[in-house]
C-alpha positions as YAML, in Angstrom:
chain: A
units: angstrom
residues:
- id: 1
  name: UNK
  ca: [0.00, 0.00, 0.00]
- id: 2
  name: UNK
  ca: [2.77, 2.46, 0.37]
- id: 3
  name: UNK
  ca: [4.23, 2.04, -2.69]
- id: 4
  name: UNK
  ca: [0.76, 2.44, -4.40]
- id: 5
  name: UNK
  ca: [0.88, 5.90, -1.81]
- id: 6
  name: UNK
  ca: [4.03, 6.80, -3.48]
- id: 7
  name: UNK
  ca: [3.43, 6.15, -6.54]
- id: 8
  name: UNK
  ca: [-0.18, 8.65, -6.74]
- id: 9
  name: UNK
  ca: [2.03, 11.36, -4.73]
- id: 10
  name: UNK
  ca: [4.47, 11.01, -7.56]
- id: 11
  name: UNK
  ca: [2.01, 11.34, -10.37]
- id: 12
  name: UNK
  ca: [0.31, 14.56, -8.56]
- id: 13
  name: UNK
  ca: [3.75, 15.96, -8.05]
- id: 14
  name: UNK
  ca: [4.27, 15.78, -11.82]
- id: 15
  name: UNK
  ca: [1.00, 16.73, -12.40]
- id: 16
  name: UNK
  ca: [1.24, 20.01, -10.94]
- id: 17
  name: UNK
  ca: [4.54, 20.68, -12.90]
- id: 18
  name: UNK
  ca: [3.24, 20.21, -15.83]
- id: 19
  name: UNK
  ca: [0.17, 22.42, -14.98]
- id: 20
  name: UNK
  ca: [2.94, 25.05, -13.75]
- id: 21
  name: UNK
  ca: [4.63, 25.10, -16.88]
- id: 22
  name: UNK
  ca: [2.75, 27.44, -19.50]
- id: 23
  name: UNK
  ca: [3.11, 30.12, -16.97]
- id: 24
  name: UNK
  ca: [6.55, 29.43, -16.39]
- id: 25
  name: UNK
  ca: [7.06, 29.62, -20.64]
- id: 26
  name: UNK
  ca: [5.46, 32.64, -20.96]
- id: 27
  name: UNK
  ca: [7.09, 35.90, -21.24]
- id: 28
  name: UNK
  ca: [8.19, 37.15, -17.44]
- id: 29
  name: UNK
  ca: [7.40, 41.15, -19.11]
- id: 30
  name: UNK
  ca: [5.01, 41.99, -21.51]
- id: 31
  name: UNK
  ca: [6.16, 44.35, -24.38]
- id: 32
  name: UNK
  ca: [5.14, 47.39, -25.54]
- id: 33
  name: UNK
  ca: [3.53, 47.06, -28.79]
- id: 34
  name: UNK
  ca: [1.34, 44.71, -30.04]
- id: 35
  name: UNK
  ca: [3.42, 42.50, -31.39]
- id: 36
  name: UNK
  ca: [4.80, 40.23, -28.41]
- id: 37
  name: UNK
  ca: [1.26, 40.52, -26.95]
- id: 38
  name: UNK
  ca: [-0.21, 38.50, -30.33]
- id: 39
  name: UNK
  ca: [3.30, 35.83, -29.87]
- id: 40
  name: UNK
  ca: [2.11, 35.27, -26.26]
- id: 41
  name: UNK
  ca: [-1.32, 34.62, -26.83]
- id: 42
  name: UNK
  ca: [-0.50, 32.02, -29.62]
- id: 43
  name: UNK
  ca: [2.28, 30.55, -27.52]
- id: 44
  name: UNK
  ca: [-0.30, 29.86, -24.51]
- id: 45
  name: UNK
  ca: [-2.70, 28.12, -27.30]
- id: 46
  name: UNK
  ca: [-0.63, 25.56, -28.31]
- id: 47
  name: UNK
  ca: [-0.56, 24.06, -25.07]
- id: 48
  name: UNK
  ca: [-2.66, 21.18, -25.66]
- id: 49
  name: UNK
  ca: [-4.77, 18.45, -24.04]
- id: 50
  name: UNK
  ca: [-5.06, 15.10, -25.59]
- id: 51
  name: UNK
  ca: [-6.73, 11.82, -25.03]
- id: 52
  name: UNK
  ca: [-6.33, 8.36, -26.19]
- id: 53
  name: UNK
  ca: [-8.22, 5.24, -25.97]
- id: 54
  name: UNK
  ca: [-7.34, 1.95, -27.01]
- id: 55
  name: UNK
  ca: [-8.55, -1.61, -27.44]
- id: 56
  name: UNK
  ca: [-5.64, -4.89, -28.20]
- id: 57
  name: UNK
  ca: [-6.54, -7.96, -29.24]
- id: 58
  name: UNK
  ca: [-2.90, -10.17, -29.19]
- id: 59
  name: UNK
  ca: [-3.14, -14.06, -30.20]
- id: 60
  name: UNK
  ca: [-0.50, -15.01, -27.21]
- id: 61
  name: UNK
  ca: [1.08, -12.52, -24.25]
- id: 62
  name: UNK
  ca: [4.69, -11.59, -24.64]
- id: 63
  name: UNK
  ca: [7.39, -10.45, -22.69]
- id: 64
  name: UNK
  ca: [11.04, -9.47, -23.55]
- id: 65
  name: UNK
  ca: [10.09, -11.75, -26.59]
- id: 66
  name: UNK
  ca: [9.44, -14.75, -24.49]
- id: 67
  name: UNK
  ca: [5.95, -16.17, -24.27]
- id: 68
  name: UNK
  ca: [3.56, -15.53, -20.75]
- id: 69
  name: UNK
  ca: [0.67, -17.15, -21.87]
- id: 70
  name: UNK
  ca: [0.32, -19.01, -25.34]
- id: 71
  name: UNK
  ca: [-3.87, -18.00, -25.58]
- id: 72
  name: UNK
  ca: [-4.99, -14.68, -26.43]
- id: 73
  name: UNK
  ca: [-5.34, -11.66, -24.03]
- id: 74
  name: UNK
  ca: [-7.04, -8.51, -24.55]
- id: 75
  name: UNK
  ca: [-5.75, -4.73, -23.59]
- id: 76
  name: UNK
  ca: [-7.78, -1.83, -22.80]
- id: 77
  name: UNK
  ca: [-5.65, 1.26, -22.34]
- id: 78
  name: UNK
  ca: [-6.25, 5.11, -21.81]
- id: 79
  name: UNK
  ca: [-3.83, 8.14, -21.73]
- id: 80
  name: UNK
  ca: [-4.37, 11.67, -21.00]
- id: 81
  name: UNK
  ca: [-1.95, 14.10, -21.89]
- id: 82
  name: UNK
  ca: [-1.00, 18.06, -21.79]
- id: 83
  name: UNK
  ca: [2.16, 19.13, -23.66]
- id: 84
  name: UNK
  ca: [3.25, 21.62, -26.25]
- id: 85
  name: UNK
  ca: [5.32, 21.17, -29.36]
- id: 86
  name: UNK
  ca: [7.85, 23.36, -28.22]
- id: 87
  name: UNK
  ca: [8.42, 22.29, -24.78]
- id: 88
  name: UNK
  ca: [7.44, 18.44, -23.52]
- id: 89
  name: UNK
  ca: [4.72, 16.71, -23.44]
- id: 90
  name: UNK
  ca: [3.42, 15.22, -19.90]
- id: 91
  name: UNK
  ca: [0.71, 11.80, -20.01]
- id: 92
  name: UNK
  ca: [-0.41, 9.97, -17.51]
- id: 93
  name: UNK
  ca: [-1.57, 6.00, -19.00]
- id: 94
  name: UNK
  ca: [-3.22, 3.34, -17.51]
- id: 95
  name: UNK
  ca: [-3.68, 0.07, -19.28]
- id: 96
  name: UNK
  ca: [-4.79, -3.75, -17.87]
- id: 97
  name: UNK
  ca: [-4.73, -7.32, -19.52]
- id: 98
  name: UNK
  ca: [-7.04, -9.33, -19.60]
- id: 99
  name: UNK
  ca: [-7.22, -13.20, -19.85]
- id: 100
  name: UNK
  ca: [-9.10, -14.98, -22.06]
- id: 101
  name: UNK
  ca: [-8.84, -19.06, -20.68]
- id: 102
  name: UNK
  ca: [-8.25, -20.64, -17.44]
- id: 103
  name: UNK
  ca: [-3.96, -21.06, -18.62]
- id: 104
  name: UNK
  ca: [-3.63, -18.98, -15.06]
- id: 105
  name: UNK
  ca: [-4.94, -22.11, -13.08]
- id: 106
  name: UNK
  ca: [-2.99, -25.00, -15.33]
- id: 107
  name: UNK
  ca: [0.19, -23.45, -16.29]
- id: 108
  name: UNK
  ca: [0.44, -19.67, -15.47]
- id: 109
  name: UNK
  ca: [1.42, -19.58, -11.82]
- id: 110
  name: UNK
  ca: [-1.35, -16.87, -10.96]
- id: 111
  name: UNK
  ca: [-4.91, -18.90, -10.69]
- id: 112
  name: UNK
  ca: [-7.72, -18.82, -13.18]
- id: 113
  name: UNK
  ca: [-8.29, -15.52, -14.40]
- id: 114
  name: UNK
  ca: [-10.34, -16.14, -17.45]
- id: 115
  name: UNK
  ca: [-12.14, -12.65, -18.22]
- id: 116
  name: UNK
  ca: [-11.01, -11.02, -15.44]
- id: 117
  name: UNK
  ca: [-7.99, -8.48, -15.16]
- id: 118
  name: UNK
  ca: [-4.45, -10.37, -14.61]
- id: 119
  name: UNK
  ca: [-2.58, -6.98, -14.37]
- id: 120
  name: UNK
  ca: [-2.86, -3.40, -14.32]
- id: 121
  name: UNK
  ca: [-0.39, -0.77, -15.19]
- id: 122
  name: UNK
  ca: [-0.45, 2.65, -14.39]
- id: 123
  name: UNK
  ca: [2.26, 5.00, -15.92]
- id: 124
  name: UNK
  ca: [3.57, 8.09, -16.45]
- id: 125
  name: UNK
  ca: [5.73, 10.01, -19.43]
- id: 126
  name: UNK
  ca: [7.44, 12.91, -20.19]
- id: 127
  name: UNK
  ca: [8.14, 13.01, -23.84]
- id: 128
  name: UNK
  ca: [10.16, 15.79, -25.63]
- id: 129
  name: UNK
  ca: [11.53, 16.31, -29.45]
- id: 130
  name: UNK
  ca: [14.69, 17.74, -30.17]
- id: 131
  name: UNK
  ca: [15.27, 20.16, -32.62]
- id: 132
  name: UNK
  ca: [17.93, 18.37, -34.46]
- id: 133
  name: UNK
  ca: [17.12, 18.15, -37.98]
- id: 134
  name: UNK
  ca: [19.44, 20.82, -39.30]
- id: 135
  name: UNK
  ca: [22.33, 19.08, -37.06]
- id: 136
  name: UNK
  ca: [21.81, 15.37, -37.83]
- id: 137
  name: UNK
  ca: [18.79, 15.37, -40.75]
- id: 138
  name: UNK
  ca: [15.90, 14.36, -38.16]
- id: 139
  name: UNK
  ca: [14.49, 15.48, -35.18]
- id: 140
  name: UNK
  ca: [15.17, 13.46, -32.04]
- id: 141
  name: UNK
  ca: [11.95, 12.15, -29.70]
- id: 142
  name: UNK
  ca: [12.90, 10.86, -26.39]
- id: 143
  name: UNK
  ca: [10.64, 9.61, -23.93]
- id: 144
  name: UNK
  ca: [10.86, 8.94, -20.21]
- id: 145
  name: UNK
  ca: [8.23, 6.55, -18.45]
- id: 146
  name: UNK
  ca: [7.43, 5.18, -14.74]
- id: 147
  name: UNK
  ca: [5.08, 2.37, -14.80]
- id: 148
  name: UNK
  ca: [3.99, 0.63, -11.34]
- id: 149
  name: UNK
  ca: [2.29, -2.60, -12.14]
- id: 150
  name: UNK
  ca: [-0.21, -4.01, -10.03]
- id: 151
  name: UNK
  ca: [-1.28, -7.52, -10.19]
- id: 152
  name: UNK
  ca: [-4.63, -9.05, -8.51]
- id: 153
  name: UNK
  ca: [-4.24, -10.80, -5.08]
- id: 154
  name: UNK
  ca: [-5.12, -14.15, -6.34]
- id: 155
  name: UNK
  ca: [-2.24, -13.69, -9.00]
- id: 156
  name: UNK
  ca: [0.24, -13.05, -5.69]
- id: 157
  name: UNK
  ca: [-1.31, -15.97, -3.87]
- id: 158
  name: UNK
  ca: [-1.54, -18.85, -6.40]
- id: 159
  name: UNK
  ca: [-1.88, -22.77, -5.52]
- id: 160
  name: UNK
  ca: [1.73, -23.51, -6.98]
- id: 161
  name: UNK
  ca: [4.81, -22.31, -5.52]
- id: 162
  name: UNK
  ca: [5.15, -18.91, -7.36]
- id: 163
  name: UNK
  ca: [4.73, -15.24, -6.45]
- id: 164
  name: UNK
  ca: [3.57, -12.66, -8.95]
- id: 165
  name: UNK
  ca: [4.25, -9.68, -6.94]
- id: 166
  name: UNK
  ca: [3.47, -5.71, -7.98]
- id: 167
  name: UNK
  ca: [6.46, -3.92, -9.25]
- id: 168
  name: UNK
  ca: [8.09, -1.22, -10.74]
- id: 169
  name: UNK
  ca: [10.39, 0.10, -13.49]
- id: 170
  name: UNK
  ca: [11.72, 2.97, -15.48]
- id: 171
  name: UNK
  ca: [11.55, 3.15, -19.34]
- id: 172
  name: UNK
  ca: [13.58, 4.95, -21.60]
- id: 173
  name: UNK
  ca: [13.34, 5.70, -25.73]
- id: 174
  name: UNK
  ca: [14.80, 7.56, -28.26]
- id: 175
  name: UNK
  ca: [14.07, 7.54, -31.83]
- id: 176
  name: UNK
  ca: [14.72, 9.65, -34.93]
- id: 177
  name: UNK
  ca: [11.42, 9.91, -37.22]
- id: 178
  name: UNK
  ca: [12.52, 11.74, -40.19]
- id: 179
  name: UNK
  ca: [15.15, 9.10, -41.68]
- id: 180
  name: UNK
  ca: [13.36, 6.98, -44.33]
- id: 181
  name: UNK
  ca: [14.65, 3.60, -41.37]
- id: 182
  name: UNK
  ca: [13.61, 5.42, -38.47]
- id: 183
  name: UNK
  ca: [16.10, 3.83, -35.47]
- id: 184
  name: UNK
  ca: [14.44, 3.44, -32.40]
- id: 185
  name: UNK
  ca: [16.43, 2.44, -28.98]
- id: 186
  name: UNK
  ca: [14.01, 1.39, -25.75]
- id: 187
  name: UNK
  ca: [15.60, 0.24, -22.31]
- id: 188
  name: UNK
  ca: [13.71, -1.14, -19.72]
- id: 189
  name: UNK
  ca: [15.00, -0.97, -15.81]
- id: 190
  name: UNK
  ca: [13.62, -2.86, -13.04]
- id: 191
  name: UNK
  ca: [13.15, -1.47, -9.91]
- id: 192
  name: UNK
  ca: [11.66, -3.75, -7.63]
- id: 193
  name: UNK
  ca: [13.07, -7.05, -6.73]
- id: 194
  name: UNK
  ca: [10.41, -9.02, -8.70]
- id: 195
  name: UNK
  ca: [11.43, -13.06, -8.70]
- id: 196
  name: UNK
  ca: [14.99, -11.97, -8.24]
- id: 197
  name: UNK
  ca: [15.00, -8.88, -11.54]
- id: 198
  name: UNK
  ca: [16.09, -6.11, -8.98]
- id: 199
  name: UNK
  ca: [18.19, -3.96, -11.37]
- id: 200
  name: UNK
  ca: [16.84, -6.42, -14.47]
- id: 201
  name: UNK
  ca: [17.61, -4.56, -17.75]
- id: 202
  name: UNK
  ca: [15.87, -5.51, -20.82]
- id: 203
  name: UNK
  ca: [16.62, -3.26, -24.35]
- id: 204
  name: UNK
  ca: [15.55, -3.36, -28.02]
- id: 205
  name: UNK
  ca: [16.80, -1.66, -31.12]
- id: 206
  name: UNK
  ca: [14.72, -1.68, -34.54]
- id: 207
  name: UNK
  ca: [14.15, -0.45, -37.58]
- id: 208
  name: UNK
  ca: [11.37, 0.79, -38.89]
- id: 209
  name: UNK
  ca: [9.59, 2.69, -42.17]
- id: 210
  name: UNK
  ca: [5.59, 3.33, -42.81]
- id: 211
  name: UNK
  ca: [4.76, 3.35, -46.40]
- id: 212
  name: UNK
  ca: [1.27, 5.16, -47.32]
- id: 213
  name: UNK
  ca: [-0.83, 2.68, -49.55]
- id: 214
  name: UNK
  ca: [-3.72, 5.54, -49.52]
- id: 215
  name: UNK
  ca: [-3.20, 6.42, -53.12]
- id: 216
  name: UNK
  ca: [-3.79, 2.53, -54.14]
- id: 217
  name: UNK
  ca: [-6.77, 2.57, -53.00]
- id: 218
  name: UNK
  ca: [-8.04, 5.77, -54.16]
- id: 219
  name: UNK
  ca: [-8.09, 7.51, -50.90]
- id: 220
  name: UNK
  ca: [-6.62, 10.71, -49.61]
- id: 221
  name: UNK
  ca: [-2.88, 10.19, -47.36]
- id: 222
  name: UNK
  ca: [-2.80, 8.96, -44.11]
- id: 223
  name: UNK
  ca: [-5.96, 6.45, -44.70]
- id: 224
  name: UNK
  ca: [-4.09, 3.68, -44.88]
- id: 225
  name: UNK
  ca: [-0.45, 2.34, -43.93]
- id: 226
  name: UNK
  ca: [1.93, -0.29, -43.85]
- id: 227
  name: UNK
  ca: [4.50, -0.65, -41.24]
- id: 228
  name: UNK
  ca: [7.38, -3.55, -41.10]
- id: 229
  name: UNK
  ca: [9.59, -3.64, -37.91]
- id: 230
  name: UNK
  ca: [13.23, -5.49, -37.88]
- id: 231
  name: UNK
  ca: [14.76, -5.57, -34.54]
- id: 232
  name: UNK
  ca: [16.92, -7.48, -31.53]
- id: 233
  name: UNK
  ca: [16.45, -7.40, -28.07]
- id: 234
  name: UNK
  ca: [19.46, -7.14, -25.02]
- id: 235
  name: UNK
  ca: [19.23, -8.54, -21.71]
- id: 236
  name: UNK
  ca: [21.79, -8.29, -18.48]
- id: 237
  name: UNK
  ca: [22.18, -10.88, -15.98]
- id: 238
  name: UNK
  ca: [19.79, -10.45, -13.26]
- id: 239
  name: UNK
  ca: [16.99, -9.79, -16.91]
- id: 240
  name: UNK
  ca: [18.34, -13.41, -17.96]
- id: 241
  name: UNK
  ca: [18.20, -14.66, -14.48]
- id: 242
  name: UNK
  ca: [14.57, -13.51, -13.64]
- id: 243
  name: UNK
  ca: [13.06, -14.65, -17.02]
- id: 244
  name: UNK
  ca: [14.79, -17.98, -17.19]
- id: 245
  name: UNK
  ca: [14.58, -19.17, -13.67]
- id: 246
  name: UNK
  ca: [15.64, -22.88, -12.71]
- id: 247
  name: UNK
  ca: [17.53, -22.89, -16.31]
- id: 248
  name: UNK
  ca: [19.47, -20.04, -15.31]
- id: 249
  name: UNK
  ca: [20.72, -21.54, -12.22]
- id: 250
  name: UNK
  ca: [21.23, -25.17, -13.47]
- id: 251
  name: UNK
  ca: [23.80, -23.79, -16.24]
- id: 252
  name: UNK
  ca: [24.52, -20.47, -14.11]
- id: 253
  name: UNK
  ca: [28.77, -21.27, -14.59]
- id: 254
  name: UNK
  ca: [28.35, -21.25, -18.59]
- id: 255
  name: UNK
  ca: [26.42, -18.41, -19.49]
- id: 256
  name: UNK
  ca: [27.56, -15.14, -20.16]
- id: 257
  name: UNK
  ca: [25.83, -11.81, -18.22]
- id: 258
  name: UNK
  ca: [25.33, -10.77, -21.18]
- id: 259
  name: UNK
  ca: [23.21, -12.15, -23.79]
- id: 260
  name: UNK
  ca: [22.43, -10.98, -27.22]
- id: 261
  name: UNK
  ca: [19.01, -12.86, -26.35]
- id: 262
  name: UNK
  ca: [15.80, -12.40, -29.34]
- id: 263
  name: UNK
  ca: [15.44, -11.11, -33.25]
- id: 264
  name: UNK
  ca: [11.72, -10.50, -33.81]
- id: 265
  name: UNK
  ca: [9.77, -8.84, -36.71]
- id: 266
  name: UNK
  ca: [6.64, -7.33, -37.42]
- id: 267
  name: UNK
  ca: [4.17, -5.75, -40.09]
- id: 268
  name: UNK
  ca: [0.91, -3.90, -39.42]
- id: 269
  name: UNK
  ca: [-1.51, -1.99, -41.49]
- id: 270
  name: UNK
  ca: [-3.00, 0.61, -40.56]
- id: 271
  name: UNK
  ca: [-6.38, 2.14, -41.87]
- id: 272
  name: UNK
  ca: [-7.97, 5.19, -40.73]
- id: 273
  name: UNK
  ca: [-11.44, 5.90, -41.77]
- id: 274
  name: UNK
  ca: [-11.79, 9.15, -40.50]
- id: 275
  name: UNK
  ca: [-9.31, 11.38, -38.21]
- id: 276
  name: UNK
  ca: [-8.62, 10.04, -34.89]
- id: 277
  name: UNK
  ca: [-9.58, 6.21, -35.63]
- id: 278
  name: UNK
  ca: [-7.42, 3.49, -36.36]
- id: 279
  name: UNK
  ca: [-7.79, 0.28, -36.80]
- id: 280
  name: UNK
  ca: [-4.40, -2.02, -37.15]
- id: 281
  name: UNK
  ca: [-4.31, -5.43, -37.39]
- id: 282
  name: UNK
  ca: [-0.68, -7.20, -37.51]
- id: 283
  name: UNK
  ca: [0.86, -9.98, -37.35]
- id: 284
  name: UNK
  ca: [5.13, -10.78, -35.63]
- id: 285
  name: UNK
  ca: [7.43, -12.78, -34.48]
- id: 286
  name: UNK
  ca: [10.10, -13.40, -32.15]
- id: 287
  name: UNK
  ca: [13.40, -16.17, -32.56]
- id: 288
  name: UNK
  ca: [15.89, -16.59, -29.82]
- id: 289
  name: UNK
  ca: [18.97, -15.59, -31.03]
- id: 290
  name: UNK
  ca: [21.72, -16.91, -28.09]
- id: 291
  name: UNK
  ca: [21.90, -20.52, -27.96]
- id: 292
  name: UNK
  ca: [21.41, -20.58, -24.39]
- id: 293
  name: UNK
  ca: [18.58, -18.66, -24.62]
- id: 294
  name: UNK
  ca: [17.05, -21.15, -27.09]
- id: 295
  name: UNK
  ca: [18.09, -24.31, -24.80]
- id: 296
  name: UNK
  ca: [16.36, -22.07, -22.16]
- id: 297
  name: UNK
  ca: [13.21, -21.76, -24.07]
- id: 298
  name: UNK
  ca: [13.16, -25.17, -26.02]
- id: 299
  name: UNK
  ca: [10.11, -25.32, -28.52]
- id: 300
  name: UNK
  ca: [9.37, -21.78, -28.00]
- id: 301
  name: UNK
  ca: [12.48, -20.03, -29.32]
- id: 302
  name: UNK
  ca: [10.30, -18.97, -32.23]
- id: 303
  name: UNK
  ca: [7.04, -17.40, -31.61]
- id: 304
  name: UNK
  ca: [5.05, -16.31, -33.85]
- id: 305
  name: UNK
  ca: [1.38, -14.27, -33.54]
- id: 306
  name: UNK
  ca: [-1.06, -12.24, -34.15]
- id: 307
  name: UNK
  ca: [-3.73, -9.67, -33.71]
- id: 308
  name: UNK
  ca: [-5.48, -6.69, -33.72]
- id: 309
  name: UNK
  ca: [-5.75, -2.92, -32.30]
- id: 310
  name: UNK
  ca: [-7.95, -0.27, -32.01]
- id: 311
  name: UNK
  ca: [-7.30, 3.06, -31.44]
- id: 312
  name: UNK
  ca: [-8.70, 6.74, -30.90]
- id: 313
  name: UNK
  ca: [-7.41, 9.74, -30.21]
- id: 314
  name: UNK
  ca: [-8.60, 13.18, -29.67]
...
């Protein structure tokens, strides 16, 4: 309960800087003539509130490439944000997962939660581009997120011996948009001391380009896209440790901190009917790319799947 304490005192603490901020941005003396007084007024009006709603459909539940649960899940999510172009851009998320089958009771480790809520995540990110095009030919966007993850009490409490605990970690991304391959670098640090993954690091680097099919099919741009993804994923010892559990321990003297662990791929298209709305359904998959990441794994060091989102934002 006191992290959960800590956690809303840190999002109202944030909350109210970003609520300070336009006043801090604007001019500290008005000028003169009329001129400054018209550059203030437009400056305040591009500060900006935004929502965004969103509904996942995913054929199996991944993490750091390896599968949690081989049946489908679904993913409600909602963000509310309050940023300006110039400045940052402040959002407070909250998303949850939702089983679809009893895997939970069988194989899962946290009891049957068929169509009930296996874990909810509440987050918050302060995103900011960098005006870098005429330096390096593309803006920079970076990203910083806290996420505290909460999981039911009957997922903390299950019949086998295994603990699904809350916990906590900071995200971090950087990407360049404007290249035709737009790089993108995300690192993941854990901060509580979930099954051992204390200090757990877990990053990705990809590749990515969105071609506009709209003029195919007679439509105006931005209706519809297409969107492959090329990456690898990076994991440190106490990442490997934490996700590969009795493995890791057995064969503890042979593997490297280290590991070079998943390649994975993906393609979705995107079609929006009208401005706001997306629909996207896609399809990926991940490979293990160390070999003791694929002993580790066995028959699952290639995944593949599927599915389908849902989006609006206003």
């Amino acid at each position: 309960m006191k992290k959960c304490k800590n956690t809303f005192a840190l999002l109202a603490l944030f909350g109210a800087f970003g609520f300070a901020m336009p006043a801090l941005a604007a001019p500290i003396e008005a000028a003169k003539d009329d001129a400054p007084v018209a550059a203030t007024e437009e400056d305040e009006a591009s500060w900006e509130f935004g929502a965004a709603f969103g509904l996942d459909y995913c054929s199996k539940q991944l993490t750091y490439g390896l599968v949690d649960n081989p049946h489908g899940i679904l993913t409600p999510s909602v963000e509310l944000s309050y940023g300006h172009d110039d400045y940052f851009t402040l959002a407070v998320g909250a998303e949850a997962i939702f089983d679809t089958t009893n895997y939970g009771k069988k194989d899962g480790g946290y009891n049957d939660r068929r169509y009930k809520y296996q874990e909810l995540a509440l987050g918050l990110t302060l995103s900011k581009v960098w005006k870098t095009e005429d330096v390096i030919g593309s803006n920079l966007e970076t990203a910083i997120n806290y996420t505290y993850e909460y999981h039911p009490k009957s997922c903390k409490k299950p019949a086998q011996e295994w603990s699904n605990p809350n916990t906590q970690w900071l995200n971090f991304e950087i990407s360049a948009g404007d290249y035709w391959l737009v790089p993108t670098f995300a690192l993941e640090y854990n901060l509580d001391d979930q099954q051992d993954s204390k200090g757990a690091i877990y990053a990705t680097f990809d590749l990515s380009h969105e071609f506009d099919l709209s003029e195919m099919v007679g439509c105006e741009e931005g209706f519809m896209t297409l969107t492959p993804v090329v990456g690898f994923g990076m994991g440190n010892k106490e990442r490997n440790k934490a996700d590969f559990g009795d493995w890791y321990e057995e064969h503890n003297s042979s593997v490297d901190n280290f590991m070079l662990r998943d390649g994975y791929a993906s393609l979705e298209l995107a079609i929006s009917p009208f401005d706001g709305f997306t629909v996207a359904p896609y399809i990926g998959c991940h490979q293990q790319l160390d070999s003791n990441a694929k002993d580790a794994t066995g028959s699952d060091d290639f995944v593949a799947y599927f599915g389908i989102g849902i989006g609006y934002e206003i």
